[in-house]
PDB file of C-alpha atoms in Angstrom:
ATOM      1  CA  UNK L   1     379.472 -49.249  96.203  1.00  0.00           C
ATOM      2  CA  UNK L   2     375.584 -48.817  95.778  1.00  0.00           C
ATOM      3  CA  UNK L   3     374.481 -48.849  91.791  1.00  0.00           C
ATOM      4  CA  UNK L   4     371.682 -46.681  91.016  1.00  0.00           C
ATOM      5  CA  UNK L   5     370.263 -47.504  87.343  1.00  0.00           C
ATOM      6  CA  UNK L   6     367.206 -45.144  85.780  1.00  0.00           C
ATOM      7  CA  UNK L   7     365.390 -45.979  83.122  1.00  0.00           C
ATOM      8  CA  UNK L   8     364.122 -44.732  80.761  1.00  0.00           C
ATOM      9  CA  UNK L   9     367.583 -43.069  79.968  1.00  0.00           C
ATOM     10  CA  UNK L  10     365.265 -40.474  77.857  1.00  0.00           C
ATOM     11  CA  UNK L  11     361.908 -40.177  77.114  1.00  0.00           C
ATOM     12  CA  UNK L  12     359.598 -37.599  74.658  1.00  0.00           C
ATOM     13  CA  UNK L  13     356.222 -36.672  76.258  1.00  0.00           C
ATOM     14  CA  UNK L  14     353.589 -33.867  75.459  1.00  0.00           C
ATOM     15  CA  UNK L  15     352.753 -31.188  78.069  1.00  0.00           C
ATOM     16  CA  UNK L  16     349.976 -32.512  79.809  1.00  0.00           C
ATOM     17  CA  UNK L  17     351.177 -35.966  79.972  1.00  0.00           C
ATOM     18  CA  UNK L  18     351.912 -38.225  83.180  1.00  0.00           C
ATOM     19  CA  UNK L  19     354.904 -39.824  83.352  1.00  0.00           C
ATOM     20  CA  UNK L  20     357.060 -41.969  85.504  1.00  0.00           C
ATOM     21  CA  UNK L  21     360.934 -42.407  85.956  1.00  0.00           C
ATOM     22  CA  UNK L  22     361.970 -45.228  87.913  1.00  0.00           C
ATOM     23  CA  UNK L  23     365.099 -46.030  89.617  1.00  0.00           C
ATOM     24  CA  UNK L  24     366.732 -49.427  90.829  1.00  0.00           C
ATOM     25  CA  UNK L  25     369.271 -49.736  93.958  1.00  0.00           C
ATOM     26  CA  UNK L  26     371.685 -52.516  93.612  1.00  0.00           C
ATOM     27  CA  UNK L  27     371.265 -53.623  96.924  1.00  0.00           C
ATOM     28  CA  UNK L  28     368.111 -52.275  99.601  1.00  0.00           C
ATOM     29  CA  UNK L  29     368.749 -48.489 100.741  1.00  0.00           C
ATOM     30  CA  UNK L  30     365.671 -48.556 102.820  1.00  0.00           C
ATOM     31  CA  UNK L  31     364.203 -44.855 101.712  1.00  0.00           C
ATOM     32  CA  UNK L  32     367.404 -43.120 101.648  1.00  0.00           C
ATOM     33  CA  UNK L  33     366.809 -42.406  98.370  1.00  0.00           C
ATOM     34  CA  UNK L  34     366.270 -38.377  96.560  1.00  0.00           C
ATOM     35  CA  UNK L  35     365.803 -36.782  92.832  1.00  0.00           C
ATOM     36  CA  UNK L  36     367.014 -33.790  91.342  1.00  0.00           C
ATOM     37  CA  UNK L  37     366.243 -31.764  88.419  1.00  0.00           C
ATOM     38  CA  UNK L  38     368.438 -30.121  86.074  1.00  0.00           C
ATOM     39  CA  UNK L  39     367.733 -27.802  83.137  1.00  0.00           C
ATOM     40  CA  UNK L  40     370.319 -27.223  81.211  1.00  0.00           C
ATOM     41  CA  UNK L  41     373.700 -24.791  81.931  1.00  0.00           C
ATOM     42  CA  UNK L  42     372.219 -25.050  85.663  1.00  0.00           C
ATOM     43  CA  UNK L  43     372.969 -25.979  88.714  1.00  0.00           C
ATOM     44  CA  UNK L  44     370.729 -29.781  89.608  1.00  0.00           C
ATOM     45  CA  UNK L  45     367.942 -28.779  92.035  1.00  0.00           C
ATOM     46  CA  UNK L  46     366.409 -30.899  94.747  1.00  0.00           C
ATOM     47  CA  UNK L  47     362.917 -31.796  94.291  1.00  0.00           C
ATOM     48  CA  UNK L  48     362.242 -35.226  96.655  1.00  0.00           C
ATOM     49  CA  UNK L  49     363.993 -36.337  99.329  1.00  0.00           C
ATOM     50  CA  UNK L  50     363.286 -39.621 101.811  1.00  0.00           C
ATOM     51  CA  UNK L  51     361.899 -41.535  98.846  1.00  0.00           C
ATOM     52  CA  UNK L  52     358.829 -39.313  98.851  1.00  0.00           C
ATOM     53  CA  UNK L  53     359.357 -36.026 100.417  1.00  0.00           C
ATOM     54  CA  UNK L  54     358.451 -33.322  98.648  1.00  0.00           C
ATOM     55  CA  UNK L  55     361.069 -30.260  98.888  1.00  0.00           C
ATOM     56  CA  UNK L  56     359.300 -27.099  99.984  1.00  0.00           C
ATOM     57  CA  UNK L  57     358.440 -25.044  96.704  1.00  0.00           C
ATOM     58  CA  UNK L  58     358.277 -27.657  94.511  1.00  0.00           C
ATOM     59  CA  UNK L  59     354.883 -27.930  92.882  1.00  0.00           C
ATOM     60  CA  UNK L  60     352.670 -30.762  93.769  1.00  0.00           C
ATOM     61  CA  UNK L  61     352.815 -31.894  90.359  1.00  0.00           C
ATOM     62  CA  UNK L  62     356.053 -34.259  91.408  1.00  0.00           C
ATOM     63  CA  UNK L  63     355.816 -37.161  93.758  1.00  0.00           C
ATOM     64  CA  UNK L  64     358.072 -39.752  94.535  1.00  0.00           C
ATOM     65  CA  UNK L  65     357.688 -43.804  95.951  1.00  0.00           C
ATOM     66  CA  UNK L  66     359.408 -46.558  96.930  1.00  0.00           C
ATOM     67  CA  UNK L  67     361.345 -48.031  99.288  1.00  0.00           C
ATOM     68  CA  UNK L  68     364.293 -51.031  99.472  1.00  0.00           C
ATOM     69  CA  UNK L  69     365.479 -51.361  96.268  1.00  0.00           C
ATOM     70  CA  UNK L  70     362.705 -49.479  93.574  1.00  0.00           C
ATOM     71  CA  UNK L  71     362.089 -46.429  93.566  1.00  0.00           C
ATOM     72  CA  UNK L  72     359.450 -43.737  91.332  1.00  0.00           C
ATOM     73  CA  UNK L  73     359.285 -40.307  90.252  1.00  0.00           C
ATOM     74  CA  UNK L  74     355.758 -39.588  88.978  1.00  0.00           C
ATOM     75  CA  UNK L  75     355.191 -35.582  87.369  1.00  0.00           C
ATOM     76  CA  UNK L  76     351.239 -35.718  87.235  1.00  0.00           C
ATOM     77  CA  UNK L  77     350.868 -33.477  84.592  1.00  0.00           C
ATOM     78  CA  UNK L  78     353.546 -32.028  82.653  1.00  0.00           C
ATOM     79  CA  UNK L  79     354.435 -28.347  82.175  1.00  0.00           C
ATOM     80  CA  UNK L  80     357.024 -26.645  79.473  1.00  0.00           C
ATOM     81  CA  UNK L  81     359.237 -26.077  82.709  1.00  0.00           C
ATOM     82  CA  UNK L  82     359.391 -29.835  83.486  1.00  0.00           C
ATOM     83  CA  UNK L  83     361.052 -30.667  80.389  1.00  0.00           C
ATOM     84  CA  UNK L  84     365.261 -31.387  82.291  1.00  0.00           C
ATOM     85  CA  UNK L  85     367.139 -34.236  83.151  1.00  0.00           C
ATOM     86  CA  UNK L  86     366.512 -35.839  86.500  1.00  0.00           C
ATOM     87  CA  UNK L  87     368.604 -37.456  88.459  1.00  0.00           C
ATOM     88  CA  UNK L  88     368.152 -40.578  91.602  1.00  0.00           C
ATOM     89  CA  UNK L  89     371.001 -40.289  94.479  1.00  0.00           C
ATOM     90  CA  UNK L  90     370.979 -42.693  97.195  1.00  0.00           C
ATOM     91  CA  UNK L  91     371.921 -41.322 100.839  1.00  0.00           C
ATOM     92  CA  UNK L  92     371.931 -44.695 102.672  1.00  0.00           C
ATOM     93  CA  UNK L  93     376.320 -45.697 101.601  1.00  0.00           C
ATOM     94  CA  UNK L  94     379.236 -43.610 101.008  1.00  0.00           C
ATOM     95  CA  UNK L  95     380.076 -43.424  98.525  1.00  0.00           C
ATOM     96  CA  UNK L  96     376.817 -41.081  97.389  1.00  0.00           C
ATOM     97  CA  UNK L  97     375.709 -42.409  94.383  1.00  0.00           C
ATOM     98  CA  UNK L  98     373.342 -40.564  91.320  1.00  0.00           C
ATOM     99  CA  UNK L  99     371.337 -42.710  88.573  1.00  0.00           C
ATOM    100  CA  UNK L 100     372.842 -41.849  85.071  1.00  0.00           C
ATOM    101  CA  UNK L 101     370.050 -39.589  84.624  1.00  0.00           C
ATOM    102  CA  UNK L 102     366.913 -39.495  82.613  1.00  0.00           C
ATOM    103  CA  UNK L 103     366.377 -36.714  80.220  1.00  0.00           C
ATOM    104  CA  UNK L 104     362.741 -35.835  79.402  1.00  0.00           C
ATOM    105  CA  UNK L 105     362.070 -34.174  76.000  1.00  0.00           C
ATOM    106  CA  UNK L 106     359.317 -32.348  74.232  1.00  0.00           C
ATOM    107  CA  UNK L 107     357.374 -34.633  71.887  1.00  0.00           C
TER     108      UNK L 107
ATOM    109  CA  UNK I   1     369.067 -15.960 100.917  1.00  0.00           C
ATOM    110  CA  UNK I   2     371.737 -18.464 100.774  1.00  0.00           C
ATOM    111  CA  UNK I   3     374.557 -18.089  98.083  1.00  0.00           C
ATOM    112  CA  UNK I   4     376.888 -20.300  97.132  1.00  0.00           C
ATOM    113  CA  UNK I   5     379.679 -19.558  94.468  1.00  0.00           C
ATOM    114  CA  UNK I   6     382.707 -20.778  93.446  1.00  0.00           C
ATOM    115  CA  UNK I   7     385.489 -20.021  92.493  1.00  0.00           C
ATOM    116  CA  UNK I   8     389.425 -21.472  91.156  1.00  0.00           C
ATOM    117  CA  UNK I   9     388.583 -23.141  88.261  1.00  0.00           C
ATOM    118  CA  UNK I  10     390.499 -23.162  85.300  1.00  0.00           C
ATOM    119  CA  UNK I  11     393.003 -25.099  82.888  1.00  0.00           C
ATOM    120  CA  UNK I  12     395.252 -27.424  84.928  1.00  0.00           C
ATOM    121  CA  UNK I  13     398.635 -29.773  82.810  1.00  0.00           C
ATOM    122  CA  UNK I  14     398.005 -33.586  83.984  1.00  0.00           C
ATOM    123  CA  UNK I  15     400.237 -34.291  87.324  1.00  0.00           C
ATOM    124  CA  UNK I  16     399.402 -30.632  88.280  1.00  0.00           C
ATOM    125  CA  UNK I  17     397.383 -28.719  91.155  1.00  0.00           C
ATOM    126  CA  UNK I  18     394.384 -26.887  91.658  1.00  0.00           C
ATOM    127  CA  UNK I  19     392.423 -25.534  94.872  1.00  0.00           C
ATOM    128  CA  UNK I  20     388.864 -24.577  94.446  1.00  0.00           C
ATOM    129  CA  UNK I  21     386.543 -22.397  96.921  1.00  0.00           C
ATOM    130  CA  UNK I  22     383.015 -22.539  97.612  1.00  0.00           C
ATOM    131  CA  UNK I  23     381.818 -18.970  99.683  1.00  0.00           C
ATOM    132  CA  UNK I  24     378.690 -19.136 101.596  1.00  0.00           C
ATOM    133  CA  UNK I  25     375.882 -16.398 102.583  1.00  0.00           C
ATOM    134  CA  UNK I  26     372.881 -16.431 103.914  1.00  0.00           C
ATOM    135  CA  UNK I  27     373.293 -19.051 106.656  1.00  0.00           C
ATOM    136  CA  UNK I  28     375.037 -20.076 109.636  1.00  0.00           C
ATOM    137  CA  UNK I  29     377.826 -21.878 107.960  1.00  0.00           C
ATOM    138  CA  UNK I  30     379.264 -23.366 110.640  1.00  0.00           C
ATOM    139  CA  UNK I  31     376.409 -25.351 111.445  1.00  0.00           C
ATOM    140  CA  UNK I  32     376.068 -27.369 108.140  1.00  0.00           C
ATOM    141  CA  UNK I  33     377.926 -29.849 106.491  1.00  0.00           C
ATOM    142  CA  UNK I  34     379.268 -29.339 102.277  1.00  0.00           C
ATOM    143  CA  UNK I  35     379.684 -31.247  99.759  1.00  0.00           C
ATOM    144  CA  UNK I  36     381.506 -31.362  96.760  1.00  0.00           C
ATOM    145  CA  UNK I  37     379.730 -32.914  93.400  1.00  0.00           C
ATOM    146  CA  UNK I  38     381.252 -32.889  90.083  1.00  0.00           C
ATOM    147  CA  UNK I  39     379.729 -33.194  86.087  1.00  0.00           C
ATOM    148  CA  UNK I  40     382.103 -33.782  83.079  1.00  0.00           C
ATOM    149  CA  UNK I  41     380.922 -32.679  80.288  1.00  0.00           C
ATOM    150  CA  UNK I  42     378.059 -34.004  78.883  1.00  0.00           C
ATOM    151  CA  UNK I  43     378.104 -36.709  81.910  1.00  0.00           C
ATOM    152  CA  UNK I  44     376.203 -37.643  84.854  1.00  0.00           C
ATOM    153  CA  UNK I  45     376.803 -36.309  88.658  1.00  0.00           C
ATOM    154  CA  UNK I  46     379.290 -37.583  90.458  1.00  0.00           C
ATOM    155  CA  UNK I  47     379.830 -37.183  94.578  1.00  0.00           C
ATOM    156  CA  UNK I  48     382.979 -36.073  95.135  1.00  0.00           C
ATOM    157  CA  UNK I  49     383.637 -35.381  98.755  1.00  0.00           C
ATOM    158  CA  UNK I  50     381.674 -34.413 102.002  1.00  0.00           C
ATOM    159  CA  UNK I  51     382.835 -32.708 105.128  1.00  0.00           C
ATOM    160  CA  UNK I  52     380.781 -32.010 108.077  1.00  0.00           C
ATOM    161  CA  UNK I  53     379.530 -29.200 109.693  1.00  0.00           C
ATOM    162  CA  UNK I  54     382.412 -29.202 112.463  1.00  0.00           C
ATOM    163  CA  UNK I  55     385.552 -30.186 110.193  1.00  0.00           C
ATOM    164  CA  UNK I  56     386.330 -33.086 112.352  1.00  0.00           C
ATOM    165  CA  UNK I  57     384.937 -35.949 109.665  1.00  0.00           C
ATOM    166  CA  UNK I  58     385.766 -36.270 105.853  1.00  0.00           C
ATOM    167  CA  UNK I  59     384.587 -38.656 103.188  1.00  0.00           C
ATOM    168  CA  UNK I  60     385.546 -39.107  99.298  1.00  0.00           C
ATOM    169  CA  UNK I  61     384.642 -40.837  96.373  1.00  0.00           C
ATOM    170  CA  UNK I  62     386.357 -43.419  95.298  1.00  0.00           C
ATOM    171  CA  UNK I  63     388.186 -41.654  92.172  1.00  0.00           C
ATOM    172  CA  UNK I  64     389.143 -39.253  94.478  1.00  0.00           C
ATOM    173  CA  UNK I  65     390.615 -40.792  97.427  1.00  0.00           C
ATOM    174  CA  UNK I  66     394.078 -39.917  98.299  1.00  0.00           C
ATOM    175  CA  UNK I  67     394.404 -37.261  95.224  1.00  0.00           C
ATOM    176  CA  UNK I  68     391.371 -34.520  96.849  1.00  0.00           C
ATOM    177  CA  UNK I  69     391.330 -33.478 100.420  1.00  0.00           C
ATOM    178  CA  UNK I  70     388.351 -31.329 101.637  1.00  0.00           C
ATOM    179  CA  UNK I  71     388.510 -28.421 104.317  1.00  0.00           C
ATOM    180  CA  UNK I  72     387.335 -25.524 105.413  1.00  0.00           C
ATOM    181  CA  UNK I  73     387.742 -22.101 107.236  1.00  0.00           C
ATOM    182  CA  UNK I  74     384.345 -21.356 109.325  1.00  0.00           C
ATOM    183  CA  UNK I  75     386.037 -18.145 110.060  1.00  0.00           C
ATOM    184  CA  UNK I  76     385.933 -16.950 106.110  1.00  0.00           C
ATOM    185  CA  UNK I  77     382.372 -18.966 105.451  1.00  0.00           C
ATOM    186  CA  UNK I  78     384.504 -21.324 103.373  1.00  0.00           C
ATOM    187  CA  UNK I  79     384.696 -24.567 101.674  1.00  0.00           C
ATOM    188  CA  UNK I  80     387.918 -25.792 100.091  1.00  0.00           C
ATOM    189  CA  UNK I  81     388.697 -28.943  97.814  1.00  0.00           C
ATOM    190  CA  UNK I  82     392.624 -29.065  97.169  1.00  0.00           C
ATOM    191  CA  UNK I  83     393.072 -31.321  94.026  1.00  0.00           C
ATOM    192  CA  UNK I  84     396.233 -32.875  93.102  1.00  0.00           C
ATOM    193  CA  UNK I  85     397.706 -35.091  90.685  1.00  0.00           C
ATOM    194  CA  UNK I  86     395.060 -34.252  88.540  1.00  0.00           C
ATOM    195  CA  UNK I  87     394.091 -36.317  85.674  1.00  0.00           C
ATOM    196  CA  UNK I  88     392.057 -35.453  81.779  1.00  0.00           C
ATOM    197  CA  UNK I  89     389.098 -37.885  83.779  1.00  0.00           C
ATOM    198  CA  UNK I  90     388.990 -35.025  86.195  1.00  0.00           C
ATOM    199  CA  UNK I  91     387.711 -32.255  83.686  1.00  0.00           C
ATOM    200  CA  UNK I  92     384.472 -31.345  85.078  1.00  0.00           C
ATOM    201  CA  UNK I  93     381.936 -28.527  86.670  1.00  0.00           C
ATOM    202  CA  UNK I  94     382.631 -28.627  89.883  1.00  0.00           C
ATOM    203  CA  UNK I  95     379.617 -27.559  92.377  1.00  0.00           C
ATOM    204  CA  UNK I  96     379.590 -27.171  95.963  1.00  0.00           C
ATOM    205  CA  UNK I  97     376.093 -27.814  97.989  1.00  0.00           C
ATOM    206  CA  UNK I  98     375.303 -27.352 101.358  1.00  0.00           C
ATOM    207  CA  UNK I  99     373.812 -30.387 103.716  1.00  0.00           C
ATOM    208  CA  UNK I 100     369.740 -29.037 104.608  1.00  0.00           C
ATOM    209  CA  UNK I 101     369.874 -29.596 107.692  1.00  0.00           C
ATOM    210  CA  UNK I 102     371.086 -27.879 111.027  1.00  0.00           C
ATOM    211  CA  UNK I 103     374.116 -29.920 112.289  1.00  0.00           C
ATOM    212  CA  UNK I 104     373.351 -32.958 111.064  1.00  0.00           C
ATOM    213  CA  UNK I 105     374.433 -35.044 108.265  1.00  0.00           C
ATOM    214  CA  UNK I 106     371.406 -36.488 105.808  1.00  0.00           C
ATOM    215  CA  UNK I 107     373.925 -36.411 102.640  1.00  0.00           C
ATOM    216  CA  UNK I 108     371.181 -34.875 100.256  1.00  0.00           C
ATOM    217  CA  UNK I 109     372.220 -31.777  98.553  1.00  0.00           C
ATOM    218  CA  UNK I 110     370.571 -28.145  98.626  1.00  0.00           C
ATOM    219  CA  UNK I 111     370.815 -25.959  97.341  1.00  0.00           C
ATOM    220  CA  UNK I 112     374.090 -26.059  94.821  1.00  0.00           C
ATOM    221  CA  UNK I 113     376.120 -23.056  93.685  1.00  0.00           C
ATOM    222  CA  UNK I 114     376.504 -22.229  89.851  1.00  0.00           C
ATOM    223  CA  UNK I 115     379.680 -24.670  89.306  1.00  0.00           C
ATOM    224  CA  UNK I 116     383.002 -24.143  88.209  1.00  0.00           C
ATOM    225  CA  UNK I 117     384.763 -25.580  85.564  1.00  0.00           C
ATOM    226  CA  UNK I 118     388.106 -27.465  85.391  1.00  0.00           C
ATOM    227  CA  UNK I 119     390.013 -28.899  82.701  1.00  0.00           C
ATOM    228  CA  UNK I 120     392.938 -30.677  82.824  1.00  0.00           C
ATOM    229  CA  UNK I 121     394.611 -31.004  79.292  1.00  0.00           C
ATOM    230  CA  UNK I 122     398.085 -30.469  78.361  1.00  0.00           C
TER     231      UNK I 122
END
């Protein structure tokens, strides 16, 4: 199976700030590679897909990198609305696999 | 608009049963594969199991091989996952989530429905 580790695990930020989220493949997935968000007592919510694909009506704020085994999700500027837990998944093995997540908190 | 909501959740005794559904609106359902993801509590996502738009191919995790079969009934706009022999490690949301695109199977998820919960305790 494919092993999909995020880091930071969590993170504080102001609104305003830029931050990345980075994820690591155990083994090259190409670009096969999307996030999610999730706020909490929600359903997760696609926001990149292909690596760096942004998912129609999701502000241009988010963008996504990478390809093989490392992999970036960059929010430009954040808002109050960004503050969730987000989520790799690579598409390129079955079994799907998801990052542990990275939950981004108000500093 | 497409909906997605499911339903069957509930307490479950280790060893026992449990069949969930997953109705669909708002789109040709036949046409697109589902999915299956699951959160325990407090926990991460976790693929569960995929079948594809026409029925004929089905995949599973593997903590769910063998134990969780995956159907569904194009007629009704309807995903199943039957769950058996179901263990405390199962006790999670369950969400279904629709493949994006038309007959095809890219194995990214969107949307999901709102989850329903299971928990197996005695």
């Amino acid at each position: 199976d494919i092993q999909m580790t995020q880091s930071p695990s969590s993170l504080s930020a102001f609104v305003g700030d830029r931050l990345t989220i980075t994820c690591r493949a155990s083994q090259s997935i190409s670009r096969y590679l999307n996030w999610y968000q999730q706020k909490p007592g929600e359903a997760p919510k696609l926001l990149i897909y292909g690596a760096s694909s942004l998912q129609t009506g999701v502000p241009s704020r988010f963008s996504g990198s990478g390809s093989g085994t490392d992999f970036s999700l960059t929010i430009s500027s954040l808002q109050p609305e960004d503050f969730a837990t987000y989520y790799c998944q690579q598409t390129y093995g079955i079994p799907l696999t998801f990052g542990q997540g990275t939950k981004v908190e108000i500093k | 608009q497409v909906q997605l909501v499911e339903s069957g959740g509930g307490v479950v005794q280790p060893g026992g049963s449990l069949r969930l559904s997953c109705a669909a609106s708002g789109f040709s359902f036949s046409s697109y594969g589902m999915h299956w993801v699951r959160q325990a509590p407090g926990k991460g996502l976790e693929w569960v199991a995929l079948i594809r738009y026409d029925g004929i191919d089905k995949y599973y995790g593997d903590s769910v091989k063998g134990r969780f079969s995956i159907s569904r009934d194009n007629s009704k706009n309807t995903v199943y996952l039957q769950m058996n022999t179901l263990r405390a490690e199962d006790t999670a949301v369950y969400y279904c989530a629709k493949e994006p695109r038309w007959q095809q199977t890219v194995n990214w998820f969107d949307p999901w429905g709102q989850g329903t919960l299971v928990t197996v305790s005695s």
